[in-house]
mmCIF file with all atom_site columns, C-alpha atoms in Angstrom:
data_model
loop_
_atom_site.group_PDB
_atom_site.id
_atom_site.type_symbol
_atom_site.label_atom_id
_atom_site.label_alt_id
_atom_site.label_comp_id
_atom_site.label_asym_id
_atom_site.label_entity_id
_atom_site.label_seq_id
_atom_site.pdbx_PDB_ins_code
_atom_site.Cartn_x
_atom_site.Cartn_y
_atom_site.Cartn_z
_atom_site.occupancy
_atom_site.B_iso_or_equiv
_atom_site.pdbx_formal_charge
_atom_site.auth_seq_id
_atom_site.auth_comp_id
_atom_site.auth_asym_id
_atom_site.auth_atom_id
_atom_site.pdbx_PDB_model_num
ATOM 1   C CA . ALA A 1 1   ? -1.220  -1.666  -17.771 1.00 78.00 ? 178 ALA A CA 1
ATOM 2   C CA . GLN A 1 2   ? 0.599   -2.790  -14.687 1.00 86.00 ? 179 GLN A CA 1
ATOM 3   C CA . LYS A 1 3   ? 0.074   -5.997  -12.813 1.00 93.00 ? 180 LYS A CA 1
ATOM 4   C CA . ILE A 1 4   ? 1.618   -7.532  -9.715  1.00 95.00 ? 181 ILE A CA 1
ATOM 5   C CA . THR A 1 5   ? 1.172   -11.221 -8.996  1.00 96.00 ? 182 THR A CA 1
ATOM 6   C CA . GLN A 1 6   ? 1.833   -12.848 -5.656  1.00 96.00 ? 183 GLN A CA 1
ATOM 7   C CA . THR A 1 7   ? 1.070   -16.523 -6.079  1.00 96.00 ? 184 THR A CA 1
ATOM 8   C CA . GLN A 1 8   ? 1.524   -17.593 -2.452  1.00 95.00 ? 185 GLN A CA 1
ATOM 9   C CA . PRO A 1 9   ? -1.529  -16.697 -0.366  1.00 92.00 ? 186 PRO A CA 1
ATOM 10  C CA . GLY A 1 10  ? 0.133   -18.189 2.707   1.00 95.00 ? 187 GLY A CA 1
ATOM 11  C CA . MET A 1 11  ? 3.555   -19.403 3.747   1.00 95.00 ? 188 MET A CA 1
ATOM 12  C CA . PHE A 1 12  ? 5.033   -21.080 6.802   1.00 97.00 ? 189 PHE A CA 1
ATOM 13  C CA . VAL A 1 13  ? 8.651   -20.870 7.864   1.00 97.00 ? 190 VAL A CA 1
ATOM 14  C CA . GLN A 1 14  ? 10.541  -22.187 10.840  1.00 98.00 ? 191 GLN A CA 1
ATOM 15  C CA . GLU A 1 15  ? 12.041  -19.598 13.131  1.00 97.00 ? 192 GLU A CA 1
ATOM 16  C CA . LYS A 1 16  ? 15.651  -18.769 12.203  1.00 97.00 ? 193 LYS A CA 1
ATOM 17  C CA . GLU A 1 17  ? 15.223  -20.135 8.692   1.00 98.00 ? 194 GLU A CA 1
ATOM 18  C CA . ALA A 1 18  ? 15.220  -18.055 5.513   1.00 98.00 ? 195 ALA A CA 1
ATOM 19  C CA . VAL A 1 19  ? 12.087  -17.619 3.420   1.00 98.00 ? 196 VAL A CA 1
ATOM 20  C CA . THR A 1 20  ? 11.404  -16.288 -0.068  1.00 98.00 ? 197 THR A CA 1
ATOM 21  C CA . LEU A 1 21  ? 8.169   -14.540 -0.937  1.00 98.00 ? 198 LEU A CA 1
ATOM 22  C CA . ASP A 1 22  ? 7.442   -14.508 -4.641  1.00 98.00 ? 199 ASP A CA 1
ATOM 23  C CA . CYS A 1 23  ? 6.456   -11.507 -6.716  1.00 98.00 ? 200 CYS A CA 1
ATOM 24  C CA . THR A 1 24  ? 6.175   -11.232 -10.467 1.00 98.00 ? 201 THR A CA 1
ATOM 25  C CA . TYR A 1 25  ? 5.156   -8.140  -12.345 1.00 97.00 ? 202 TYR A CA 1
ATOM 26  C CA . ASP A 1 26  ? 4.139   -6.938  -15.743 1.00 95.00 ? 203 ASP A CA 1
ATOM 27  C CA . THR A 1 27  ? 4.568   -3.447  -17.097 1.00 92.00 ? 204 THR A CA 1
ATOM 28  C CA . SER A 1 28  ? 5.235   -1.600  -20.320 1.00 89.00 ? 205 SER A CA 1
ATOM 29  C CA . ASP A 1 29  ? 6.997   1.268   -18.570 1.00 88.00 ? 206 ASP A CA 1
ATOM 30  C CA . PRO A 1 30  ? 10.730  1.474   -19.269 1.00 88.00 ? 207 PRO A CA 1
ATOM 31  C CA . SER A 1 31  ? 11.569  2.634   -15.772 1.00 90.00 ? 208 SER A CA 1
ATOM 32  C CA . TYR A 1 32  ? 9.920   1.610   -12.528 1.00 92.00 ? 209 TYR A CA 1
ATOM 33  C CA . GLY A 1 33  ? 10.416  0.916   -8.872  1.00 93.00 ? 210 GLY A CA 1
ATOM 34  C CA . LEU A 1 34  ? 9.503   -2.174  -6.898  1.00 95.00 ? 211 LEU A CA 1
ATOM 35  C CA . PHE A 1 35  ? 8.576   -2.145  -3.219  1.00 94.00 ? 212 PHE A CA 1
ATOM 36  C CA . TRP A 1 36  ? 7.747   -4.494  -0.429  1.00 97.00 ? 213 TRP A CA 1
ATOM 37  C CA . TYR A 1 37  ? 5.528   -3.619  2.519   1.00 97.00 ? 214 TYR A CA 1
ATOM 38  C CA . LYS A 1 38  ? 4.817   -5.543  5.701   1.00 97.00 ? 215 LYS A CA 1
ATOM 39  C CA . GLN A 1 39  ? 1.424   -5.452  7.352   1.00 95.00 ? 216 GLN A CA 1
ATOM 40  C CA . PRO A 1 40  ? 1.254   -6.940  10.852  1.00 95.00 ? 217 PRO A CA 1
ATOM 41  C CA . SER A 1 41  ? -2.064  -7.888  12.412  1.00 92.00 ? 218 SER A CA 1
ATOM 42  C CA . SER A 1 42  ? -2.369  -4.388  13.865  1.00 90.00 ? 219 SER A CA 1
ATOM 43  C CA . GLY A 1 43  ? -2.948  -3.164  10.311  1.00 90.00 ? 220 GLY A CA 1
ATOM 44  C CA . GLU A 1 44  ? -0.295  -0.560  9.577   1.00 91.00 ? 221 GLU A CA 1
ATOM 45  C CA . MET A 1 45  ? 1.708   -0.718  6.353   1.00 93.00 ? 222 MET A CA 1
ATOM 46  C CA . ILE A 1 46  ? 5.439   -0.773  6.976   1.00 94.00 ? 223 ILE A CA 1
ATOM 47  C CA . PHE A 1 47  ? 7.844   -0.040  4.120   1.00 94.00 ? 224 PHE A CA 1
ATOM 48  C CA . LEU A 1 48  ? 10.599  -2.655  3.908   1.00 96.00 ? 225 LEU A CA 1
ATOM 49  C CA . ILE A 1 49  ? 12.681  -2.305  0.770   1.00 95.00 ? 226 ILE A CA 1
ATOM 50  C CA . TYR A 1 50  ? 12.908  -0.628  -2.630  1.00 94.00 ? 227 TYR A CA 1
ATOM 51  C CA . GLN A 1 51  ? 14.495  -1.676  -5.929  1.00 94.00 ? 228 GLN A CA 1
ATOM 52  C CA . GLY A 1 52  ? 14.815  0.561   -8.961  1.00 92.00 ? 229 GLY A CA 1
ATOM 53  C CA . SER A 1 53  ? 14.577  -1.115  -12.334 1.00 92.00 ? 230 SER A CA 1
ATOM 54  C CA . TYR A 1 54  ? 17.945  0.287   -13.391 1.00 92.00 ? 231 TYR A CA 1
ATOM 55  C CA . ASP A 1 55  ? 19.742  -0.407  -10.143 1.00 90.00 ? 232 ASP A CA 1
ATOM 56  C CA . GLN A 1 56  ? 22.770  -2.563  -10.791 1.00 86.00 ? 233 GLN A CA 1
ATOM 57  C CA . GLN A 1 57  ? 22.677  -4.358  -7.480  1.00 93.00 ? 234 GLN A CA 1
ATOM 58  C CA . ASN A 1 58  ? 19.896  -6.089  -5.612  1.00 94.00 ? 235 ASN A CA 1
ATOM 59  C CA . ALA A 1 59  ? 18.591  -4.064  -2.699  1.00 95.00 ? 236 ALA A CA 1
ATOM 60  C CA . THR A 1 60  ? 19.247  -5.148  0.871   1.00 96.00 ? 237 THR A CA 1
ATOM 61  C CA . GLU A 1 61  ? 17.975  -3.762  4.177   1.00 95.00 ? 238 GLU A CA 1
ATOM 62  C CA . GLY A 1 62  ? 19.126  -5.681  7.200   1.00 97.00 ? 239 GLY A CA 1
ATOM 63  C CA . ARG A 1 63  ? 17.545  -9.137  7.053   1.00 97.00 ? 240 ARG A CA 1
ATOM 64  C CA . TYR A 1 64  ? 15.560  -8.230  3.951   1.00 98.00 ? 241 TYR A CA 1
ATOM 65  C CA . SER A 1 65  ? 16.877  -8.555  0.441   1.00 97.00 ? 242 SER A CA 1
ATOM 66  C CA . LEU A 1 66  ? 15.173  -8.240  -2.884  1.00 97.00 ? 243 LEU A CA 1
ATOM 67  C CA . ASN A 1 67  ? 16.076  -10.828 -5.505  1.00 96.00 ? 244 ASN A CA 1
ATOM 68  C CA . PHE A 1 68  ? 15.481  -8.793  -8.658  1.00 96.00 ? 245 PHE A CA 1
ATOM 69  C CA . GLN A 1 69  ? 15.521  -10.648 -11.951 1.00 95.00 ? 246 GLN A CA 1
ATOM 70  C CA . LYS A 1 70  ? 14.540  -8.148  -14.596 1.00 94.00 ? 247 LYS A CA 1
ATOM 71  C CA . ALA A 1 71  ? 14.413  -10.547 -17.516 1.00 93.00 ? 248 ALA A CA 1
ATOM 72  C CA . ARG A 1 72  ? 12.043  -12.787 -15.593 1.00 95.00 ? 249 ARG A CA 1
ATOM 73  C CA . LYS A 1 73  ? 10.102  -9.793  -14.254 1.00 96.00 ? 250 LYS A CA 1
ATOM 74  C CA . SER A 1 74  ? 10.387  -11.048 -10.734 1.00 97.00 ? 251 SER A CA 1
ATOM 75  C CA . ALA A 1 75  ? 11.140  -9.218  -7.482  1.00 97.00 ? 252 ALA A CA 1
ATOM 76  C CA . ASN A 1 76  ? 11.152  -11.797 -4.730  1.00 98.00 ? 253 ASN A CA 1
ATOM 77  C CA . LEU A 1 77  ? 11.623  -10.801 -1.100  1.00 98.00 ? 254 LEU A CA 1
ATOM 78  C CA . VAL A 1 78  ? 14.062  -12.871 0.908   1.00 98.00 ? 255 VAL A CA 1
ATOM 79  C CA . ILE A 1 79  ? 13.883  -12.733 4.686   1.00 98.00 ? 256 ILE A CA 1
ATOM 80  C CA . SER A 1 80  ? 16.865  -14.280 6.394   1.00 97.00 ? 257 SER A CA 1
ATOM 81  C CA . ALA A 1 81  ? 16.878  -15.689 9.932   1.00 96.00 ? 258 ALA A CA 1
ATOM 82  C CA . SER A 1 82  ? 13.106  -15.445 10.376  1.00 97.00 ? 259 SER A CA 1
ATOM 83  C CA . GLN A 1 83  ? 11.781  -14.154 13.659  1.00 97.00 ? 260 GLN A CA 1
ATOM 84  C CA . LEU A 1 84  ? 8.378   -14.575 15.266  1.00 97.00 ? 261 LEU A CA 1
ATOM 85  C CA . GLY A 1 85  ? 7.760   -10.879 14.686  1.00 97.00 ? 262 GLY A CA 1
ATOM 86  C CA . ASP A 1 86  ? 8.031   -11.441 10.955  1.00 98.00 ? 263 ASP A CA 1
ATOM 87  C CA . SER A 1 87  ? 4.585   -13.077 10.977  1.00 98.00 ? 264 SER A CA 1
ATOM 88  C CA . ALA A 1 88  ? 2.502   -10.708 8.884   1.00 97.00 ? 265 ALA A CA 1
ATOM 89  C CA . MET A 1 89  ? 1.029   -10.010 5.460   1.00 96.00 ? 266 MET A CA 1
ATOM 90  C CA . TYR A 1 90  ? 3.561   -8.945  2.856   1.00 97.00 ? 267 TYR A CA 1
ATOM 91  C CA . PHE A 1 91  ? 2.669   -6.885  -0.188  1.00 96.00 ? 268 PHE A CA 1
ATOM 92  C CA . CYS A 1 92  ? 4.699   -6.391  -3.331  1.00 97.00 ? 269 CYS A CA 1
ATOM 93  C CA . ALA A 1 93  ? 4.101   -3.146  -5.219  1.00 95.00 ? 270 ALA A CA 1
ATOM 94  C CA . MET A 1 94  ? 5.315   -1.394  -8.324  1.00 93.00 ? 271 MET A CA 1
ATOM 95  C CA . ARG A 1 95  ? 5.397   2.197   -9.512  1.00 90.00 ? 272 ARG A CA 1
ATOM 96  C CA . PRO A 1 96  ? 6.615   3.715   -12.784 1.00 87.00 ? 273 PRO A CA 1
ATOM 97  C CA . THR A 1 97  ? 9.331   6.333   -12.494 1.00 84.00 ? 274 THR A CA 1
ATOM 98  C CA . VAL A 1 98  ? 8.270   8.467   -15.413 1.00 77.00 ? 275 VAL A CA 1
ATOM 99  C CA . PRO A 1 99  ? 6.775   11.970  -15.453 1.00 73.00 ? 276 PRO A CA 1
ATOM 100 C CA . GLY A 1 100 ? 3.088   12.361  -14.821 1.00 70.00 ? 277 GLY A CA 1
ATOM 101 C CA . TYR A 1 101 ? 0.812   10.210  -12.771 1.00 68.00 ? 278 TYR A CA 1
ATOM 102 C CA . GLN A 1 102 ? 2.568   7.100   -11.567 1.00 75.00 ? 279 GLN A CA 1
ATOM 103 C CA . LYS A 1 103 ? -0.004  4.637   -10.318 1.00 78.00 ? 280 LYS A CA 1
ATOM 104 C CA . VAL A 1 104 ? 1.143   2.329   -7.556  1.00 87.00 ? 281 VAL A CA 1
ATOM 105 C CA . THR A 1 105 ? -0.027  -1.220  -8.159  1.00 89.00 ? 282 THR A CA 1
ATOM 106 C CA . PHE A 1 106 ? -0.181  -3.706  -5.297  1.00 92.00 ? 283 PHE A CA 1
ATOM 107 C CA . GLY A 1 107 ? -0.280  -7.462  -5.256  1.00 93.00 ? 284 GLY A CA 1
ATOM 108 C CA . THR A 1 108 ? -2.853  -9.365  -3.216  1.00 92.00 ? 285 THR A CA 1
ATOM 109 C CA . GLY A 1 109 ? -0.346  -10.232 -0.544  1.00 94.00 ? 286 GLY A CA 1
ATOM 110 C CA . THR A 1 110 ? 1.257   -13.264 1.092   1.00 96.00 ? 287 THR A CA 1
ATOM 111 C CA . LYS A 1 111 ? 0.534   -14.174 4.691   1.00 96.00 ? 288 LYS A CA 1
ATOM 112 C CA . LEU A 1 112 ? 3.701   -15.378 6.369   1.00 98.00 ? 289 LEU A CA 1
ATOM 113 C CA . GLN A 1 113 ? 3.591   -17.340 9.594   1.00 98.00 ? 290 GLN A CA 1
ATOM 114 C CA . VAL A 1 114 ? 6.789   -18.018 11.494  1.00 98.00 ? 291 VAL A CA 1
ATOM 115 C CA . ILE A 1 115 ? 6.710   -21.206 13.536  1.00 97.00 ? 292 ILE A CA 1
ATOM 116 C CA . PRO A 1 116 ? 8.679   -21.413 16.793  1.00 95.00 ? 293 PRO A CA 1
ATOM 117 C CA . ASP B 2 1   ? 4.301   11.519  15.848  1.00 64.00 ? 299 ASP B CA 1
ATOM 118 C CA . ALA B 2 2   ? 3.245   9.724   12.681  1.00 74.00 ? 300 ALA B CA 1
ATOM 119 C CA . ASP B 2 3   ? 3.977   11.410  9.347   1.00 92.00 ? 301 ASP B CA 1
ATOM 120 C CA . VAL B 2 4   ? 0.500   10.500  8.086   1.00 96.00 ? 302 VAL B CA 1
ATOM 121 C CA . THR B 2 5   ? -2.310  10.630  10.616  1.00 96.00 ? 303 THR B CA 1
ATOM 122 C CA . GLN B 2 6   ? -5.797  9.251   10.124  1.00 97.00 ? 304 GLN B CA 1
ATOM 123 C CA . THR B 2 7   ? -8.873  9.801   12.255  1.00 97.00 ? 305 THR B CA 1
ATOM 124 C CA . PRO B 2 8   ? -10.842 7.981   13.406  1.00 97.00 ? 306 PRO B CA 1
ATOM 125 C CA . ARG B 2 9   ? -8.803  4.798   13.742  1.00 96.00 ? 307 ARG B CA 1
ATOM 126 C CA . ASN B 2 10  ? -11.905 2.718   14.329  1.00 96.00 ? 308 ASN B CA 1
ATOM 127 C CA . ARG B 2 11  ? -15.549 3.453   13.628  1.00 97.00 ? 309 ARG B CA 1
ATOM 128 C CA . ILE B 2 12  ? -18.762 1.495   13.620  1.00 97.00 ? 310 ILE B CA 1
ATOM 129 C CA . THR B 2 13  ? -21.583 3.199   11.777  1.00 96.00 ? 311 THR B CA 1
ATOM 130 C CA . LYS B 2 14  ? -25.069 2.343   10.623  1.00 97.00 ? 312 LYS B CA 1
ATOM 131 C CA . THR B 2 15  ? -26.239 1.810   7.066   1.00 98.00 ? 313 THR B CA 1
ATOM 132 C CA . GLY B 2 16  ? -27.274 5.085   5.479   1.00 97.00 ? 314 GLY B CA 1
ATOM 133 C CA . LYS B 2 17  ? -25.196 7.308   7.746   1.00 97.00 ? 315 LYS B CA 1
ATOM 134 C CA . ARG B 2 18  ? -22.645 9.771   6.441   1.00 96.00 ? 316 ARG B CA 1
ATOM 135 C CA . ILE B 2 19  ? -19.119 9.306   7.690   1.00 97.00 ? 317 ILE B CA 1
ATOM 136 C CA . MET B 2 20  ? -15.891 11.175  7.080   1.00 98.00 ? 318 MET B CA 1
ATOM 137 C CA . LEU B 2 21  ? -12.380 9.851   7.452   1.00 98.00 ? 319 LEU B CA 1
ATOM 138 C CA . GLU B 2 22  ? -9.761  12.527  7.861   1.00 98.00 ? 320 GLU B CA 1
ATOM 139 C CA . CYS B 2 23  ? -6.103  12.484  6.948   1.00 98.00 ? 321 CYS B CA 1
ATOM 140 C CA . SER B 2 24  ? -3.280  14.894  7.588   1.00 97.00 ? 322 SER B CA 1
ATOM 141 C CA . GLN B 2 25  ? 0.391   14.635  6.712   1.00 97.00 ? 323 GLN B CA 1
ATOM 142 C CA . THR B 2 26  ? 3.595   16.347  7.740   1.00 95.00 ? 324 THR B CA 1
ATOM 143 C CA . LYS B 2 27  ? 5.730   15.023  4.877   1.00 93.00 ? 325 LYS B CA 1
ATOM 144 C CA . GLY B 2 28  ? 5.159   18.093  2.712   1.00 93.00 ? 326 GLY B CA 1
ATOM 145 C CA . HIS B 2 29  ? 4.095   15.889  -0.189  1.00 92.00 ? 327 HIS B CA 1
ATOM 146 C CA . ASP B 2 30  ? 1.749   17.171  -2.849  1.00 90.00 ? 328 ASP B CA 1
ATOM 147 C CA . ARG B 2 31  ? 0.353   13.752  -3.683  1.00 92.00 ? 329 ARG B CA 1
ATOM 148 C CA . MET B 2 32  ? -2.227  12.144  -1.441  1.00 95.00 ? 330 MET B CA 1
ATOM 149 C CA . TYR B 2 33  ? -4.271  8.992   -1.827  1.00 95.00 ? 331 TYR B CA 1
ATOM 150 C CA . TRP B 2 34  ? -7.095  7.019   -0.294  1.00 97.00 ? 332 TRP B CA 1
ATOM 151 C CA . TYR B 2 35  ? -6.966  3.222   -0.516  1.00 96.00 ? 333 TYR B CA 1
ATOM 152 C CA . ARG B 2 36  ? -9.317  0.530   0.600   1.00 96.00 ? 334 ARG B CA 1
ATOM 153 C CA . GLN B 2 37  ? -8.148  -2.904  1.721   1.00 95.00 ? 335 GLN B CA 1
ATOM 154 C CA . ASP B 2 38  ? -10.330 -6.001  1.681   1.00 91.00 ? 336 ASP B CA 1
ATOM 155 C CA . PRO B 2 39  ? -9.152  -9.532  2.495   1.00 80.00 ? 337 PRO B CA 1
ATOM 156 C CA . GLY B 2 40  ? -7.702  -11.265 -0.567  1.00 75.00 ? 338 GLY B CA 1
ATOM 157 C CA . LEU B 2 41  ? -7.951  -8.156  -2.743  1.00 77.00 ? 339 LEU B CA 1
ATOM 158 C CA . GLY B 2 42  ? -4.946  -6.182  -1.650  1.00 84.00 ? 340 GLY B CA 1
ATOM 159 C CA . LEU B 2 43  ? -5.180  -2.405  -1.777  1.00 91.00 ? 341 LEU B CA 1
ATOM 160 C CA . ARG B 2 44  ? -7.459  -0.638  -4.216  1.00 92.00 ? 342 ARG B CA 1
ATOM 161 C CA . LEU B 2 45  ? -7.260  3.044   -5.016  1.00 92.00 ? 343 LEU B CA 1
ATOM 162 C CA . ILE B 2 46  ? -10.375 5.106   -4.281  1.00 96.00 ? 344 ILE B CA 1
ATOM 163 C CA . TYR B 2 47  ? -9.229  8.665   -5.049  1.00 95.00 ? 345 TYR B CA 1
ATOM 164 C CA . TYR B 2 48  ? -5.993  10.528  -5.479  1.00 93.00 ? 346 TYR B CA 1
ATOM 165 C CA . SER B 2 49  ? -4.957  14.162  -5.525  1.00 94.00 ? 347 SER B CA 1
ATOM 166 C CA . PHE B 2 50  ? -1.829  15.820  -6.862  1.00 89.00 ? 348 PHE B CA 1
ATOM 167 C CA . ASP B 2 51  ? -2.511  19.199  -5.288  1.00 89.00 ? 349 ASP B CA 1
ATOM 168 C CA . VAL B 2 52  ? -5.291  21.182  -3.684  1.00 91.00 ? 350 VAL B CA 1
ATOM 169 C CA . LYS B 2 53  ? -7.050  21.813  -7.005  1.00 91.00 ? 351 LYS B CA 1
ATOM 170 C CA . ASP B 2 54  ? -6.576  18.349  -8.417  1.00 92.00 ? 352 ASP B CA 1
ATOM 171 C CA . ILE B 2 55  ? -8.868  15.429  -7.551  1.00 94.00 ? 353 ILE B CA 1
ATOM 172 C CA . ASN B 2 56  ? -8.993  12.191  -9.514  1.00 93.00 ? 354 ASN B CA 1
ATOM 173 C CA . LYS B 2 57  ? -11.047 9.030   -9.304  1.00 94.00 ? 355 LYS B CA 1
ATOM 174 C CA . GLY B 2 58  ? -9.310  5.763   -8.697  1.00 92.00 ? 356 GLY B CA 1
ATOM 175 C CA . GLU B 2 59  ? -10.432 2.207   -9.350  1.00 89.00 ? 357 GLU B CA 1
ATOM 176 C CA . ILE B 2 60  ? -13.384 2.150   -6.967  1.00 94.00 ? 358 ILE B CA 1
ATOM 177 C CA . SER B 2 61  ? -14.683 5.695   -6.427  1.00 96.00 ? 359 SER B CA 1
ATOM 178 C CA . ASP B 2 62  ? -18.418 4.938   -6.526  1.00 96.00 ? 360 ASP B CA 1
ATOM 179 C CA . GLY B 2 63  ? -20.047 5.668   -3.194  1.00 96.00 ? 361 GLY B CA 1
ATOM 180 C CA . TYR B 2 64  ? -17.151 7.850   -2.029  1.00 97.00 ? 362 TYR B CA 1
ATOM 181 C CA . SER B 2 65  ? -16.183 11.490  -2.268  1.00 97.00 ? 363 SER B CA 1
ATOM 182 C CA . VAL B 2 66  ? -13.082 13.393  -1.191  1.00 97.00 ? 364 VAL B CA 1
ATOM 183 C CA . SER B 2 67  ? -12.004 16.873  -0.276  1.00 97.00 ? 365 SER B CA 1
ATOM 184 C CA . ARG B 2 68  ? -8.490  18.297  -0.368  1.00 96.00 ? 366 ARG B CA 1
ATOM 185 C CA . GLN B 2 69  ? -8.781  21.107  2.133   1.00 92.00 ? 367 GLN B CA 1
ATOM 186 C CA . ALA B 2 70  ? -5.085  21.984  2.114   1.00 94.00 ? 368 ALA B CA 1
ATOM 187 C CA . GLN B 2 71  ? -1.820  20.495  0.931   1.00 94.00 ? 369 GLN B CA 1
ATOM 188 C CA . ALA B 2 72  ? -1.613  18.557  4.165   1.00 96.00 ? 370 ALA B CA 1
ATOM 189 C CA . LYS B 2 73  ? -5.252  17.461  4.493   1.00 97.00 ? 371 LYS B CA 1
ATOM 190 C CA . PHE B 2 74  ? -7.277  15.002  2.436   1.00 98.00 ? 372 PHE B CA 1
ATOM 191 C CA . SER B 2 75  ? -10.603 13.653  3.703   1.00 98.00 ? 373 SER B CA 1
ATOM 192 C CA . LEU B 2 76  ? -12.732 10.773  2.468   1.00 98.00 ? 374 LEU B CA 1
ATOM 193 C CA . SER B 2 77  ? -16.518 10.743  2.831   1.00 98.00 ? 375 SER B CA 1
ATOM 194 C CA . LEU B 2 78  ? -19.066 8.003   2.570   1.00 97.00 ? 376 LEU B CA 1
ATOM 195 C CA . GLU B 2 79  ? -22.273 9.909   1.902   1.00 92.00 ? 377 GLU B CA 1
ATOM 196 C CA . SER B 2 80  ? -24.575 6.991   2.686   1.00 96.00 ? 378 SER B CA 1
ATOM 197 C CA . ALA B 2 81  ? -22.623 4.077   4.103   1.00 97.00 ? 379 ALA B CA 1
ATOM 198 C CA . ILE B 2 82  ? -23.502 0.519   3.122   1.00 97.00 ? 380 ILE B CA 1
ATOM 199 C CA . PRO B 2 83  ? -22.295 -2.767  4.636   1.00 96.00 ? 381 PRO B CA 1
ATOM 200 C CA . ASN B 2 84  ? -20.020 -3.678  1.716   1.00 95.00 ? 382 ASN B CA 1
ATOM 201 C CA . GLN B 2 85  ? -18.000 -0.560  2.497   1.00 97.00 ? 383 GLN B CA 1
ATOM 202 C CA . THR B 2 86  ? -16.812 -2.292  5.626   1.00 97.00 ? 384 THR B CA 1
ATOM 203 C CA . ALA B 2 87  ? -13.049 -2.355  5.162   1.00 96.00 ? 385 ALA B CA 1
ATOM 204 C CA . LEU B 2 88  ? -9.695  -1.034  6.284   1.00 96.00 ? 386 LEU B CA 1
ATOM 205 C CA . TYR B 2 89  ? -9.038  2.390   4.767   1.00 97.00 ? 387 TYR B CA 1
ATOM 206 C CA . PHE B 2 90  ? -5.610  3.897   4.253   1.00 97.00 ? 388 PHE B CA 1
ATOM 207 C CA . CYS B 2 91  ? -4.582  7.426   3.530   1.00 97.00 ? 389 CYS B CA 1
ATOM 208 C CA . ALA B 2 92  ? -1.172  7.751   1.892   1.00 95.00 ? 390 ALA B CA 1
ATOM 209 C CA . THR B 2 93  ? 1.213   10.341  0.514   1.00 94.00 ? 391 THR B CA 1
ATOM 210 C CA . SER B 2 94  ? 4.137   10.336  -1.823  1.00 91.00 ? 392 SER B CA 1
ATOM 211 C CA . GLU B 2 95  ? 6.455   12.397  -3.903  1.00 86.00 ? 393 GLU B CA 1
ATOM 212 C CA . GLN B 2 96  ? 6.438   12.062  -7.686  1.00 79.00 ? 394 GLN B CA 1
ATOM 213 C CA . THR B 2 97  ? 8.406   8.833   -7.436  1.00 77.00 ? 395 THR B CA 1
ATOM 214 C CA . GLY B 2 98  ? 9.543   6.616   -4.645  1.00 79.00 ? 396 GLY B CA 1
ATOM 215 C CA . GLN B 2 99  ? 7.749   4.913   -1.830  1.00 85.00 ? 397 GLN B CA 1
ATOM 216 C CA . VAL B 2 100 ? 4.244   5.577   -0.656  1.00 90.00 ? 398 VAL B CA 1
ATOM 217 C CA . TYR B 2 101 ? 3.883   6.572   2.986   1.00 93.00 ? 399 TYR B CA 1
ATOM 218 C CA . PHE B 2 102 ? 0.816   5.151   4.660   1.00 95.00 ? 400 PHE B CA 1
ATOM 219 C CA . GLY B 2 103 ? -1.229  6.244   7.599   1.00 95.00 ? 401 GLY B CA 1
ATOM 220 C CA . GLU B 2 104 ? -2.008  3.731   10.324  1.00 94.00 ? 402 GLU B CA 1
ATOM 221 C CA . GLY B 2 105 ? -5.337  2.799   8.765   1.00 95.00 ? 403 GLY B CA 1
ATOM 222 C CA . SER B 2 106 ? -8.966  3.322   9.724   1.00 96.00 ? 404 SER B CA 1
ATOM 223 C CA . TRP B 2 107 ? -11.089 0.297   10.449  1.00 95.00 ? 405 TRP B CA 1
ATOM 224 C CA . LEU B 2 108 ? -14.644 1.019   9.325   1.00 97.00 ? 406 LEU B CA 1
ATOM 225 C CA . THR B 2 109 ? -17.578 -1.266  10.023  1.00 96.00 ? 407 THR B CA 1
ATOM 226 C CA . VAL B 2 110 ? -20.992 -0.540  8.538   1.00 97.00 ? 408 VAL B CA 1
ATOM 227 C CA . VAL B 2 111 ? -23.820 -2.415  10.232  1.00 97.00 ? 409 VAL B CA 1
#
């Protein structure tokens, strides 16, 4: 069975500072992908970043980077130079990359508030 | 235009009424999903479909039904809505692996 744990229900960060949102996971699948989504107050789910379990390097997308530590089963999202528009819910998710049905498992989310 | 479109975006309905949420996608994906989001619980899978002839129950299918009318269309029905079905509903699509593409969400309130 898969499980995603986000232990920070809420976080505050000062504008222009960096922030790390924690995500740990548990799976028995040998190959999987890890995702982060952003959900602003308007409700839509915005894809941010993807990390494959066999990728050699940590994924980066602009101000977003994924700190992937496979041995620790963690996939933390790092947002650099926070902006007011980064205030949102953030969800970590995981999906096996094996044939057949690959269930996507989501964490319960972290609400990030950026302070001016 | 959005790749995954949901209608209606907002709906208030009365207890006991039947309501349908519709979803269409232009991604060409075979796999489609319906999720429900409640505060503090993240997203929970209601139903999923791998193709037009394939429908599967997710974690919380009781009280819901779905129809896959075409590769691009997947609708969710609440046959007799109840207040605890008040939630934000997402339709989504994907390929066999990789990211899930979400619709913009449908806010449903059952009074």
